[in-house]
XYZ file of N, CA and C in Angstrom:
843
model
N 31.673 13.431 -26.506
C 31.015 13.514 -25.440
C 32.077 13.753 -24.351
N 32.301 14.638 -23.679
C 33.035 14.653 -22.504
C 32.694 13.689 -21.335
N 33.911 13.337 -20.796
C 33.410 12.028 -19.782
C 32.385 12.460 -18.766
N 32.598 13.736 -18.344
C 31.435 14.329 -17.281
C 30.081 14.290 -17.783
N 29.950 14.199 -19.013
C 28.783 14.393 -19.870
C 28.127 12.852 -19.879
N 28.860 11.928 -19.726
C 28.594 10.711 -20.275
C 27.456 10.336 -19.361
N 26.371 9.435 -19.682
C 25.249 8.984 -18.936
C 25.720 7.895 -18.014
N 25.587 7.641 -16.802
C 26.000 6.616 -15.826
C 25.594 7.176 -14.411
N 26.419 6.560 -13.836
C 26.410 6.887 -12.258
C 27.310 7.816 -11.988
N 26.973 8.801 -11.005
C 27.787 9.845 -10.370
C 28.217 9.509 -8.966
N 29.459 9.966 -8.372
C 29.737 9.908 -7.117
C 29.018 10.879 -6.381
N 28.590 11.885 -6.882
C 27.930 13.118 -6.225
C 26.524 12.960 -6.032
N 25.855 13.745 -5.372
C 24.375 13.523 -5.249
C 23.524 14.258 -6.071
N 24.211 14.618 -7.231
C 23.362 15.109 -8.565
C 23.380 14.212 -9.365
N 22.296 13.675 -9.304
C 21.911 12.634 -10.368
C 21.343 12.920 -11.725
N 20.546 11.993 -12.292
C 19.843 11.987 -13.437
C 18.990 12.700 -13.362
N 18.179 12.934 -12.207
C 16.934 14.002 -12.324
C 17.366 15.275 -11.505
N 18.639 15.526 -11.284
C 19.004 16.538 -10.435
C 19.516 16.391 -8.996
N 19.478 17.225 -8.434
C 20.095 17.162 -6.833
C 19.086 16.265 -6.087
N 19.826 15.335 -5.344
C 19.015 14.200 -4.732
C 18.293 14.766 -3.281
N 17.300 14.343 -3.175
C 16.572 14.535 -1.943
C 16.050 13.200 -1.286
N 15.757 13.343 -0.176
C 15.118 12.158 0.526
C 13.831 11.678 -0.082
N 12.999 12.497 -0.262
C 11.682 12.402 -1.408
C 11.964 11.990 -2.703
N 13.142 12.423 -3.325
C 13.304 12.167 -4.844
C 13.554 10.433 -4.843
N 14.717 10.173 -3.987
C 15.125 8.844 -3.674
C 14.103 7.783 -3.398
N 12.866 8.342 -2.597
C 11.761 7.328 -2.276
C 10.806 7.284 -3.408
N 10.680 8.201 -4.189
C 9.731 8.244 -5.416
C 10.467 7.447 -6.293
N 11.753 7.299 -6.539
C 12.423 6.413 -7.455
C 12.456 5.174 -6.877
N 12.433 4.997 -5.848
C 12.442 3.407 -5.040
C 10.983 3.064 -5.232
N 9.959 3.784 -5.089
C 8.759 3.239 -5.300
C 8.305 2.894 -6.741
N 8.953 3.780 -7.500
C 8.801 3.323 -8.977
C 9.356 2.051 -9.414
N 10.741 1.836 -8.767
C 11.435 0.483 -9.229
C 10.646 -0.756 -8.770
N 9.926 -0.651 -7.351
C 9.337 -1.430 -7.001
C 7.651 -1.745 -7.540
N 7.416 -0.847 -8.020
C 6.130 -1.043 -8.725
C 6.359 -1.653 -10.017
N 7.494 -1.339 -10.870
C 7.683 -2.008 -12.070
C 8.247 -3.039 -12.219
N 9.236 -3.466 -10.988
C 10.029 -4.645 -10.875
C 9.860 -5.429 -9.717
N 9.018 -5.187 -8.859
C 8.959 -5.997 -7.586
C 10.003 -5.735 -6.770
N 9.598 -5.855 -5.331
C 10.281 -5.624 -4.083
C 11.742 -6.277 -4.072
N 12.024 -7.441 -4.722
C 12.943 -8.276 -4.701
C 14.086 -7.344 -5.631
N 13.789 -6.543 -6.564
C 14.535 -6.099 -7.249
C 15.194 -4.987 -6.553
N 14.800 -4.188 -5.665
C 15.097 -3.109 -4.833
C 16.470 -3.145 -4.200
N 17.306 -2.479 -4.610
C 18.467 -2.699 -3.677
C 19.313 -0.930 -3.933
N 20.140 -0.764 -2.831
C 20.860 0.462 -2.941
C 21.632 0.842 -4.555
N 21.995 -0.315 -4.793
C 22.964 -0.439 -6.120
C 21.792 -0.383 -7.371
N 20.660 -0.917 -7.313
C 19.621 -0.722 -8.353
C 19.113 0.643 -8.116
N 18.862 1.020 -7.025
C 18.280 2.622 -7.070
C 19.495 3.511 -7.486
N 20.722 3.507 -7.169
C 21.670 4.250 -7.614
C 21.652 4.289 -9.024
N 21.701 3.015 -9.832
C 21.503 3.140 -11.235
C 20.220 3.569 -11.819
N 19.177 3.647 -11.012
C 18.075 4.329 -11.547
C 18.180 5.958 -11.552
N 18.800 6.568 -10.596
C 18.875 7.833 -10.127
C 20.189 8.284 -11.003
N 21.029 7.454 -11.335
C 22.235 7.935 -12.259
C 23.453 8.337 -11.061
N 23.375 7.767 -10.014
C 24.391 8.139 -8.904
C 25.128 6.913 -8.472
N 26.220 7.063 -7.652
C 26.695 6.076 -7.044
C 25.811 5.311 -5.766
N 25.588 4.139 -5.511
C 24.979 3.689 -4.279
C 25.460 4.278 -3.141
N 26.536 4.593 -2.892
C 26.930 5.073 -1.739
C 26.315 6.558 -1.396
N 26.029 7.378 -2.378
C 25.376 8.429 -2.392
C 23.960 8.370 -1.701
N 23.431 7.679 -1.847
C 22.246 7.432 -1.081
C 21.883 7.413 0.403
N 23.163 6.888 0.941
C 23.025 6.628 2.431
C 23.151 7.857 3.435
N 23.346 9.080 2.734
C 23.105 10.139 3.429
C 21.708 10.698 3.574
N 20.850 9.922 2.791
C 19.468 10.177 2.788
C 18.513 8.996 3.385
N 19.197 7.801 3.347
C 18.620 6.545 3.861
C 19.792 5.768 4.212
N 19.936 5.533 5.530
C 21.314 4.826 5.849
C 21.257 3.478 5.834
N 20.221 2.778 5.309
C 20.313 1.293 5.045
C 19.072 0.807 4.500
N 18.832 -0.486 4.154
C 18.174 -1.062 3.393
C 16.588 -1.014 4.195
N 16.826 -1.051 5.658
C 15.526 -0.983 6.578
C 15.175 0.357 6.392
N 16.021 1.431 6.550
C 15.366 2.731 6.472
C 14.568 2.810 5.110
N 15.323 2.340 3.923
C 14.809 2.376 2.724
C 13.118 1.745 2.565
N 12.820 0.316 3.292
C 11.869 -0.195 3.322
C 10.868 0.593 4.272
N 11.184 1.110 5.300
C 10.404 1.918 6.268
C 9.973 3.233 5.237
N 10.839 3.866 4.462
C 10.465 4.909 3.659
C 9.457 4.514 2.835
N 9.309 3.352 2.164
C 8.468 3.014 1.255
C 6.951 2.908 2.012
N 6.862 2.369 2.952
C 5.822 2.388 3.831
C 5.366 3.767 4.480
N 6.310 4.737 4.654
C 5.974 5.931 5.062
C 5.199 6.677 3.576
N 5.681 6.455 2.565
C 5.322 6.819 1.188
C 3.853 6.346 1.045
N 3.660 5.244 1.357
C 2.145 4.723 1.080
C 1.293 5.622 2.065
N 1.344 5.654 3.290
C 0.655 5.989 4.254
C 0.529 7.610 3.910
N 1.535 8.166 3.512
C 1.570 9.778 3.047
C 0.177 9.828 1.977
N 0.297 9.008 1.157
C -0.709 8.708 0.060
C -2.029 8.662 0.692
N -1.988 7.744 1.642
C -3.504 7.527 2.329
C -4.000 8.929 2.832
N -2.845 9.630 3.876
C -3.374 10.825 4.351
C -3.812 11.725 3.114
N -2.979 11.827 2.187
C -3.593 12.791 1.034
C -4.683 12.637 0.529
N -5.081 11.315 0.284
C -6.329 10.820 -0.548
C -7.595 11.319 0.442
N -7.064 10.869 1.942
C -8.312 11.259 2.955
C -8.269 13.041 2.870
N -7.224 13.642 3.047
C -7.278 14.876 3.006
C -8.279 15.500 1.682
N -7.615 15.126 0.485
C -8.026 15.710 -0.860
C -9.824 15.214 -0.658
N -10.022 14.158 -0.194
C -11.758 13.954 -0.493
C -12.529 14.692 0.627
N -11.707 15.173 1.786
C -12.493 16.053 2.542
C -12.297 17.689 2.140
N -11.509 17.870 1.041
C -11.284 19.303 0.628
C -10.283 20.099 1.174
N -9.335 19.312 2.157
C -8.296 20.000 3.041
C -7.168 20.124 2.252
N -6.882 19.791 0.935
C -5.673 19.684 0.526
C -5.529 20.498 -0.980
N -4.581 21.617 -1.030
C -4.549 22.464 -2.058
C -3.891 21.460 -3.222
N -4.403 21.920 -4.144
C -3.781 21.009 -5.574
C -2.461 20.885 -5.461
N -2.046 19.503 -5.678
C -0.497 19.579 -5.861
C 0.123 19.208 -4.656
N -0.776 19.303 -3.663
C 0.181 18.914 -2.327
C 0.679 17.525 -2.219
N 1.990 17.266 -1.769
C 2.302 15.871 -1.660
C 2.985 15.509 -2.649
N 2.949 16.101 -3.717
C 3.564 15.871 -4.880
C 5.271 16.039 -4.910
N 5.893 15.303 -5.676
C 7.511 15.533 -5.551
C 7.713 17.161 -6.293
N 8.860 17.718 -5.474
C 8.964 18.885 -5.903
C 9.640 18.770 -7.504
N 9.920 19.955 -8.157
C 9.961 19.656 -9.341
C 11.269 18.903 -9.942
N 10.642 17.894 -10.611
C 11.476 16.590 -10.821
C 11.271 15.943 -11.818
N 12.221 15.266 -12.829
C 12.045 14.288 -13.664
C 11.768 13.030 -13.450
N 11.915 12.748 -11.913
C 11.530 11.238 -11.701
C 10.344 10.803 -11.787
N 9.912 9.655 -12.452
C 8.628 9.247 -12.823
C 7.778 9.486 -11.404
N 6.537 10.004 -11.607
C 5.827 10.271 -10.421
C 5.224 8.911 -9.683
N 5.148 9.141 -8.574
C 4.780 7.756 -7.775
C 3.712 7.000 -8.410
N 3.659 5.613 -8.448
C 2.738 4.927 -9.244
C 2.641 5.063 -10.620
N 3.763 5.704 -11.355
C 3.589 6.147 -12.634
C 4.833 5.703 -13.551
N 5.308 4.555 -13.455
C 6.579 4.317 -13.945
C 6.770 4.678 -15.435
N 7.811 4.809 -15.851
C 8.069 5.341 -17.416
C 7.477 4.469 -18.365
N 7.298 4.849 -19.417
C 6.381 3.802 -20.485
C 7.443 2.632 -20.757
N 8.593 2.696 -20.563
C 9.485 1.364 -20.770
C 9.175 0.417 -19.749
N 8.550 0.642 -18.617
C 8.207 -0.351 -17.395
C 6.895 -0.582 -17.657
N 6.584 -1.871 -16.907
C 5.185 -2.410 -17.059
C 4.387 -1.591 -15.687
N 3.303 -1.030 -16.022
C 2.661 -0.081 -15.154
C 2.018 -1.121 -14.177
N 1.643 -0.675 -12.949
C 0.988 -1.597 -12.149
C -0.250 -2.014 -12.679
N -0.715 -3.112 -12.442
C -1.972 -3.949 -13.031
C -3.150 -3.122 -12.945
N -3.325 -2.573 -11.622
C -4.703 -2.024 -11.413
C -4.399 -0.757 -10.747
N -5.121 0.540 -11.240
C -4.998 1.709 -10.691
C -6.590 1.918 -10.358
N -6.711 2.324 -8.989
C -7.995 2.684 -8.352
C -8.154 4.075 -7.820
N -9.108 4.655 -8.204
C -9.499 5.833 -7.677
C -9.896 5.703 -6.494
N -9.944 6.775 -5.450
C -10.266 6.620 -3.960
C -11.564 6.873 -3.896
N -12.364 7.421 -4.974
C -13.864 7.585 -4.877
C -14.733 6.985 -5.974
N -15.844 7.207 -5.685
C -16.888 6.606 -6.577
C -16.758 5.323 -7.024
N -16.677 4.309 -6.200
C -16.528 2.855 -6.538
C -17.560 2.251 -5.536
N -18.089 1.088 -6.235
C -19.048 0.305 -5.475
C -18.729 0.170 -4.128
N -19.436 0.255 -3.089
C -19.267 -0.166 -1.716
C -18.679 0.772 -0.953
N -18.433 2.090 -1.698
C -17.766 3.262 -0.923
C -18.558 3.557 0.560
N -17.593 3.734 1.419
C -18.438 4.122 2.730
C -19.347 5.275 2.645
N -20.410 4.785 3.456
C -21.573 5.694 3.958
C -22.083 5.805 5.225
N -22.457 6.808 5.618
C -22.795 6.816 7.043
C -24.157 6.289 7.130
N -24.341 5.536 8.165
C -25.754 4.852 8.321
C -26.815 5.828 8.759
N -27.948 6.373 7.784
C -28.911 7.504 8.285
C -29.418 7.155 9.604
N -29.410 8.256 10.443
C -30.096 8.171 11.516
C -29.539 7.286 12.564
N -28.297 6.779 12.178
C -27.679 6.025 13.496
C -26.652 6.790 14.269
N -26.815 6.618 15.585
C -26.195 7.501 16.507
C -24.777 7.170 16.257
N -23.767 8.075 16.372
C -22.584 8.046 16.080
C -21.968 7.686 14.739
N -22.652 7.828 13.851
C -22.534 7.406 12.487
C -21.218 7.995 11.883
N -20.813 9.253 12.287
C -19.637 9.720 11.779
C -18.381 9.118 12.129
N -18.316 8.355 13.252
C -16.896 7.620 13.525
C -16.903 6.628 12.634
N -18.189 5.914 12.276
C -18.154 4.455 11.704
C -17.764 5.028 10.021
N -18.233 6.167 9.702
C -17.618 6.567 8.282
C -16.360 6.921 8.240
N -15.947 7.477 9.172
C -14.448 8.028 9.348
C -13.681 6.760 9.379
N -13.825 5.688 9.684
C -13.168 4.319 9.852
C -13.507 3.668 8.496
N -14.624 3.883 7.810
C -14.672 3.246 6.510
C -13.954 3.847 5.613
N -13.768 5.368 5.751
C -12.908 6.004 4.827
C -11.482 5.864 4.787
N -10.885 5.492 6.094
C -9.530 5.124 6.351
C -9.494 3.771 5.726
N -10.426 2.853 6.021
C -10.014 1.506 4.935
C -10.315 1.631 3.676
N -10.947 2.462 3.199
C -10.946 2.494 1.555
C -9.823 3.107 1.095
N -9.237 4.101 2.012
C -8.013 4.858 1.353
C -6.970 3.990 1.312
N -6.800 3.198 2.542
C -5.583 2.343 2.327
C -5.871 1.282 1.449
N -6.932 0.691 1.248
C -7.181 -0.159 0.233
C -6.791 0.332 -1.336
N -7.327 1.497 -1.573
C -6.884 2.399 -2.924
C -5.512 2.353 -3.109
N -4.775 2.792 -2.164
C -3.412 3.163 -2.105
C -2.591 1.565 -2.390
N -3.027 0.770 -1.714
C -2.605 -0.902 -1.972
C -2.719 -1.218 -3.198
N -3.804 -0.999 -3.911
C -4.004 -1.398 -5.186
C -3.146 -0.496 -6.158
N -2.958 0.604 -5.731
C -1.859 1.332 -6.701
C -0.245 0.738 -6.689
N -0.065 0.221 -5.329
C 1.355 -0.202 -5.144
C 1.216 -1.547 -4.422
N 0.979 -2.534 -5.346
C 0.644 -3.812 -4.836
C 2.001 -4.453 -4.363
N 3.071 -4.289 -4.939
C 4.244 -4.624 -4.715
C 4.839 -4.250 -3.286
N 4.204 -3.014 -2.831
C 4.812 -2.651 -1.477
C 3.988 -3.191 -0.362
N 2.901 -3.535 -0.576
C 1.653 -4.146 0.238
C 2.214 -4.940 1.360
N 3.229 -5.852 1.006
C 3.621 -6.924 2.017
C 4.451 -6.142 3.123
N 5.217 -4.949 2.804
C 5.939 -4.315 3.789
C 4.997 -3.875 4.815
N 3.611 -3.419 4.581
C 2.728 -2.804 5.630
C 2.409 -3.788 6.693
N 2.658 -5.184 6.521
C 2.784 -5.940 7.379
C 3.978 -6.579 8.127
N 5.048 -6.700 7.236
C 6.199 -7.294 7.752
C 7.038 -6.172 8.386
N 6.932 -4.910 8.043
C 7.733 -3.698 8.868
C 7.251 -3.617 10.109
N 5.977 -3.677 10.411
C 5.206 -3.763 11.892
C 5.864 -5.075 12.631
N 6.418 -6.245 12.077
C 6.952 -7.159 12.957
C 8.253 -6.789 13.302
N 9.083 -5.624 12.538
C 10.324 -5.554 12.904
C 10.590 -4.155 13.541
N 9.609 -3.390 13.316
C 9.999 -1.797 13.818
C 8.980 -1.412 14.868
N 9.605 -1.265 15.961
C 8.825 -1.008 17.176
C 7.688 0.195 17.151
N 6.731 0.306 17.673
C 5.698 1.360 17.396
C 6.339 2.762 17.458
N 7.420 3.235 18.441
C 7.894 4.512 18.445
C 8.747 4.711 17.452
N 9.303 3.764 16.846
C 10.255 3.936 15.310
C 9.556 3.888 14.255
N 8.258 3.903 14.140
C 7.594 3.778 12.900
C 7.668 5.279 12.260
N 7.421 5.346 11.261
C 7.231 6.755 10.413
C 5.843 7.365 10.993
N 6.083 8.591 11.401
C 4.982 9.594 11.748
C 3.615 9.502 10.920
N 3.658 9.149 9.425
C 2.476 9.014 8.623
C 1.860 7.771 9.084
N 2.578 6.632 9.397
C 1.659 5.307 9.851
C 1.151 5.698 11.461
N 1.846 6.261 12.176
C 1.345 6.637 13.578
C 0.201 7.714 13.630
N 0.230 8.440 12.379
C -1.055 9.378 12.573
C -2.351 8.721 11.946
N -2.277 7.736 11.033
C -3.414 7.069 10.673
C -3.776 5.947 11.889
N -2.877 5.525 12.714
C -3.194 4.974 13.924
C -3.979 5.678 14.867
N -3.331 6.975 15.021
C -3.968 7.871 16.076
C -5.337 8.214 15.764
N -5.689 8.326 14.474
C -6.924 8.610 13.958
C -8.018 7.544 14.138
N -7.563 6.282 13.999
C -8.304 5.122 14.069
C -8.725 5.116 15.537
N -7.790 5.281 16.517
C -8.041 5.189 17.846
C -9.068 6.489 18.188
N -9.018 7.563 17.772
C -9.747 8.823 18.125
C -10.948 8.537 17.683
N -11.382 8.198 16.391
C -12.742 7.789 16.096
C -13.072 6.585 16.802
N -12.503 5.630 17.304
C -13.292 4.681 18.197
C -13.555 5.395 19.469
N -12.767 6.229 19.728
C -13.212 6.921 21.326
C -14.294 7.717 21.014
N -14.386 8.391 19.906
C -15.578 9.386 19.492
C -16.907 8.302 19.362
N -16.661 7.140 18.930
C -17.908 6.251 19.063
C -18.336 5.754 20.465
N -17.534 6.309 21.524
C -18.160 5.885 22.735
C -17.379 4.895 23.442
N -16.072 4.178 22.668
C -15.590 3.315 23.210
C -14.462 3.627 24.341
N -14.164 2.793 25.505
C -13.377 3.071 26.281
C -11.940 2.885 25.801
N -10.915 2.855 26.755
C -9.554 2.528 26.151
C -9.129 0.919 25.851
N -9.754 0.223 26.545
C -9.438 -1.190 26.493
C -10.388 -1.590 25.417
N -11.610 -1.315 25.194
C -12.434 -1.485 23.983
C -11.941 -1.173 22.880
N -11.591 0.165 22.760
C -10.828 1.054 21.602
C -9.600 -0.101 21.099
N -8.672 -0.189 22.085
C -7.565 -0.886 21.644
C -7.760 -2.149 21.134
N -8.674 -3.063 21.613
C -9.214 -4.222 20.791
C -9.863 -4.299 19.618
N -10.641 -2.921 19.317
C -11.037 -2.684 18.298
C -10.166 -2.292 17.283
N -9.293 -1.323 17.541
C -8.185 -1.124 16.885
C -7.117 -2.308 16.201
N -7.137 -3.178 17.164
C -6.302 -4.469 16.703
C -7.231 -5.269 15.675
N -8.560 -5.296 15.837
C -9.209 -6.344 14.846
C -9.591 -5.090 13.553
N -9.467 -3.920 13.717
C -9.788 -3.301 12.498
C -8.534 -3.424 11.590
N -7.374 -3.097 12.097
C -6.129 -3.297 11.514
C -5.677 -4.518 11.062
N -6.064 -5.808 11.626
C -6.131 -7.039 11.222
C -6.872 -7.293 9.855
N -8.162 -6.989 10.084
C -9.135 -7.151 8.911
C -8.476 -6.280 7.871
N -8.134 -5.218 8.044
C -7.875 -4.389 6.748
C -6.617 -4.903 6.099
N -5.415 -5.197 6.772
C -4.313 -5.685 6.089
C -4.375 -6.971 5.636
N -5.043 -7.973 6.247
C -5.460 -9.338 5.948
C -6.201 -9.284 4.581
N -7.277 -8.270 4.594
C -8.224 -8.423 3.469
C -7.506 -7.659 2.352
N -6.629 -6.961 2.361
C -5.805 -6.212 1.336
C -4.687 -7.527 0.721
N -4.024 -8.246 1.629
C -3.261 -9.056 1.335
C -3.956 -10.341 0.352
N -5.100 -10.597 1.225
C -5.795 -11.779 0.412
C -6.183 -11.272 -0.940
N -6.980 -10.191 -1.145
C -7.257 -9.470 -2.453
C -6.084 -9.330 -3.415
N -4.898 -9.222 -3.096
C -3.820 -9.182 -4.042
C -2.996 -10.593 -3.858
N -3.403 -11.540 -3.566
C -2.606 -12.825 -3.601
C -2.545 -13.176 -5.038
N -1.304 -14.134 -5.299
C -1.121 -14.595 -6.757
C -2.105 -15.820 -6.870
N -2.891 -15.651 -7.846
C -3.532 -16.707 -8.321
C -3.602 -17.355 -9.584
N -2.946 -16.300 -10.658
C -2.701 -16.950 -11.938
C -1.327 -17.600 -12.194
N -1.591 -18.930 -12.672
C -0.111 -19.776 -12.970
C 0.156 -19.458 -14.274
N -0.619 -19.452 -15.299
C -0.148 -19.175 -16.488
C -0.876 -18.139 -17.273
N -0.414 -16.896 -17.416
C -1.240 -15.687 -17.624
C -1.550 -15.908 -19.380
N -0.834 -16.729 -19.970
C -0.899 -16.664 -21.505
C -2.012 -17.784 -21.746
N -2.688 -18.586 -20.773
C -3.648 -19.421 -21.196
C -4.998 -18.687 -21.203
N -5.634 -18.998 -22.413
C -7.044 -18.438 -22.401
C -7.805 -19.240 -21.666
N -7.838 -20.611 -21.440
C -8.948 -21.191 -20.504
C -8.652 -21.389 -19.400
N -9.656 -20.710 -18.497
C -9.462 -20.282 -17.107
C -8.859 -21.431 -16.176
N -9.264 -22.744 -16.203
C -8.941 -23.831 -15.609
C -7.160 -23.867 -15.773
N -6.703 -23.971 -17.022
C -5.259 -23.957 -17.055
C -4.845 -22.624 -16.893
N -5.323 -21.574 -16.841
C -4.852 -20.336 -16.556
C -4.627 -20.381 -15.312
N -5.409 -20.822 -14.097
C -5.216 -21.015 -12.721
C -4.184 -22.219 -12.136
N -4.272 -23.077 -13.297
C -3.220 -24.043 -13.133
C -4.024 -25.268 -12.361
N -5.081 -25.299 -12.576
C -5.746 -26.322 -11.757
C -5.524 -27.842 -11.806
N -4.915 -28.096 -13.039
C -4.415 -29.363 -13.393
C -3.543 -29.894 -12.576
N -2.882 -28.897 -11.676
C -1.892 -29.340 -10.917
C -2.445 -29.676 -9.391
N -3.622 -29.556 -9.192
C -4.391 -29.707 -8.053
C -5.192 -31.129 -8.058
N -4.659 -32.059 -7.563
C -5.350 -33.408 -7.681
C -7.065 -33.349 -7.159
N -7.799 -33.807 -8.027
C -9.298 -33.350 -7.891
C -9.459 -34.316 -6.562
N -9.284 -35.480 -6.360
C -9.693 -36.004 -5.070
C -9.114 -35.478 -3.789
N -8.201 -34.952 -3.976
C -7.491 -34.309 -2.704
C -8.074 -32.541 -2.526
N -8.199 -31.845 -3.539
C -8.799 -30.549 -3.359
C -10.178 -30.511 -4.155
N -11.247 -31.071 -3.866
C -12.306 -30.893 -4.794
C -13.082 -29.345 -4.631
N -13.023 -29.130 -3.220
C -13.837 -27.608 -3.195
C -12.864 -26.676 -3.519
N -11.395 -26.641 -3.327
C -10.678 -25.770 -3.948
C -10.759 -25.560 -5.206
N -10.879 -26.325 -6.045
C -10.767 -26.560 -7.418
C -12.097 -26.027 -8.037
N -13.128 -26.093 -7.182
C -14.475 -25.718 -7.776
C -14.372 -23.992 -7.450
N -13.787 -23.633 -6.173
C -13.882 -22.451 -5.653
C -12.902 -21.392 -6.397
N -11.808 -22.018 -7.044
C -10.668 -21.259 -7.307
C -11.034 -20.078 -8.243
N -12.049 -20.330 -9.376
C -12.266 -19.017 -10.230
C -12.858 -18.129 -9.447
N -13.829 -18.380 -8.360
C -14.231 -17.182 -7.571
C -13.199 -16.656 -6.866
N -12.302 -17.383 -6.292
C -11.271 -17.069 -5.486
C -10.300 -16.041 -6.049
N -9.965 -16.406 -7.561
C -9.199 -15.729 -8.189
C -9.623 -14.038 -8.422
N -11.049 -13.805 -8.154
C -11.505 -12.294 -8.414
C -11.060 -11.833 -7.029
N -11.428 -10.345 -7.118
C -11.088 -9.688 -5.905
C -12.692 -9.138 -5.211
N -12.403 -9.114 -3.974
C -13.691 -8.822 -3.340
C -14.126 -7.598 -3.426
N -13.108 -6.743 -3.557
C -13.392 -5.262 -3.989
C -13.829 -4.398 -2.631
N -14.259 -3.141 -2.784
C -14.798 -2.329 -2.059
C -16.193 -2.555 -1.244
N -16.799 -3.468 -1.853
C -18.267 -3.885 -1.112
C -17.764 -4.910 -0.173
N -17.074 -5.861 -0.300
C -16.695 -6.835 0.732
C -15.950 -6.144 1.809
N -14.832 -5.193 1.533
C -14.064 -4.298 2.280
C -15.065 -3.830 3.366
N -16.221 -3.144 2.706
C -17.190 -2.225 3.668
C -18.032 -3.374 4.475
N -18.334 -4.420 3.798
C -19.229 -5.343 4.563
C -18.217 -5.908 5.971
N -17.090 -6.001 5.474
C -16.428 -6.547 6.708
C -16.134 -5.815 7.763
N -15.613 -4.250 7.675
C -15.671 -3.318 8.440
C -16.941 -3.082 9.385
N -18.262 -3.242 8.598
C -19.323 -2.766 9.190
C -19.705 -4.056 10.191
N -19.287 -5.328 9.817
C -19.664 -6.521 10.787
C -18.684 -6.238 12.139
N -17.815 -5.922 11.924
C -16.894 -5.701 12.848
C -17.091 -4.608 13.768
N -17.559 -3.452 13.336
C -18.134 -2.300 14.092
C -19.349 -2.661 14.615
N -20.322 -3.559 13.938
C -21.415 -3.778 14.504
C -21.132 -4.699 15.966
N -20.301 -5.543 15.899
C -19.736 -6.340 16.930
C -19.321 -5.272 18.222
N -18.427 -4.425 17.722
C -17.876 -3.690 18.544
C -19.142 -2.717 19.445
N -19.946 -2.264 18.448
C -21.204 -1.478 19.027
C -22.049 -2.272 19.909
N -22.236 -3.532 19.544
C -23.064 -4.486 20.420
C -22.354 -4.753 21.841
N -21.152 -4.707 21.716
C -20.342 -5.332 23.004
C -20.456 -3.990 23.881
N -20.616 -2.947 23.534
C -20.596 -1.820 24.275
C -21.758 -1.249 24.565
N -22.941 -1.688 23.859
C -24.151 -1.169 24.023
C -24.855 -2.038 25.383
């Protein structure tokens, strides 16, 4: 085998999957994080995945911060695509990577462990429904659809979910990816369509975002201590919690280990919007 044909990293931007692009790099990065966790992601690891030198990646993403922001952008693009597809506004294949052998987003190669949960964006218990006969039901249903789309994408890529919160702490509003801003814009638009003034819509947007991200983080929190244990108590590591110190926590742990799912998500959004509607009524 000639040296140039040998597998491994290359100094150029032609890697294992062809010519690099920003989209191709982000697809690969999402695959690495899905399979190995966020802590495994680095420019060097990504270069190995793509078959190029790490330095080749900096022309597409100038640093680790840009890479993390790109992952957030990729998730919100999936949210937009799911919403548009649900509404029938997207041609088949829209948003998919251009012809490439890079593993599709959310579908790492068979040699990797796939994400634990794959959730379709429709036909799930607790899916959003407009309340028949209620004035302004459309804006409420629209907010429910956004909440469920974010939730579904989060379940597809649980290792990336913490970035949805932490990057907001690091990146000013005007510097966030356009896909993130479009979702925020749509939330505010729907709240205004529901008859809220600017101040009330701003407060409602803050509460909606806090509930949605908080709910997603709680639903995805680590609970299992010993996955190989068949006994639920040992599986959750309850023997590590002194009964006299944490009686209620030990009692509730098996229930806490389950996910609230779409039904509880919907109920929470409805309760929040009921309060908003009551305050403006």
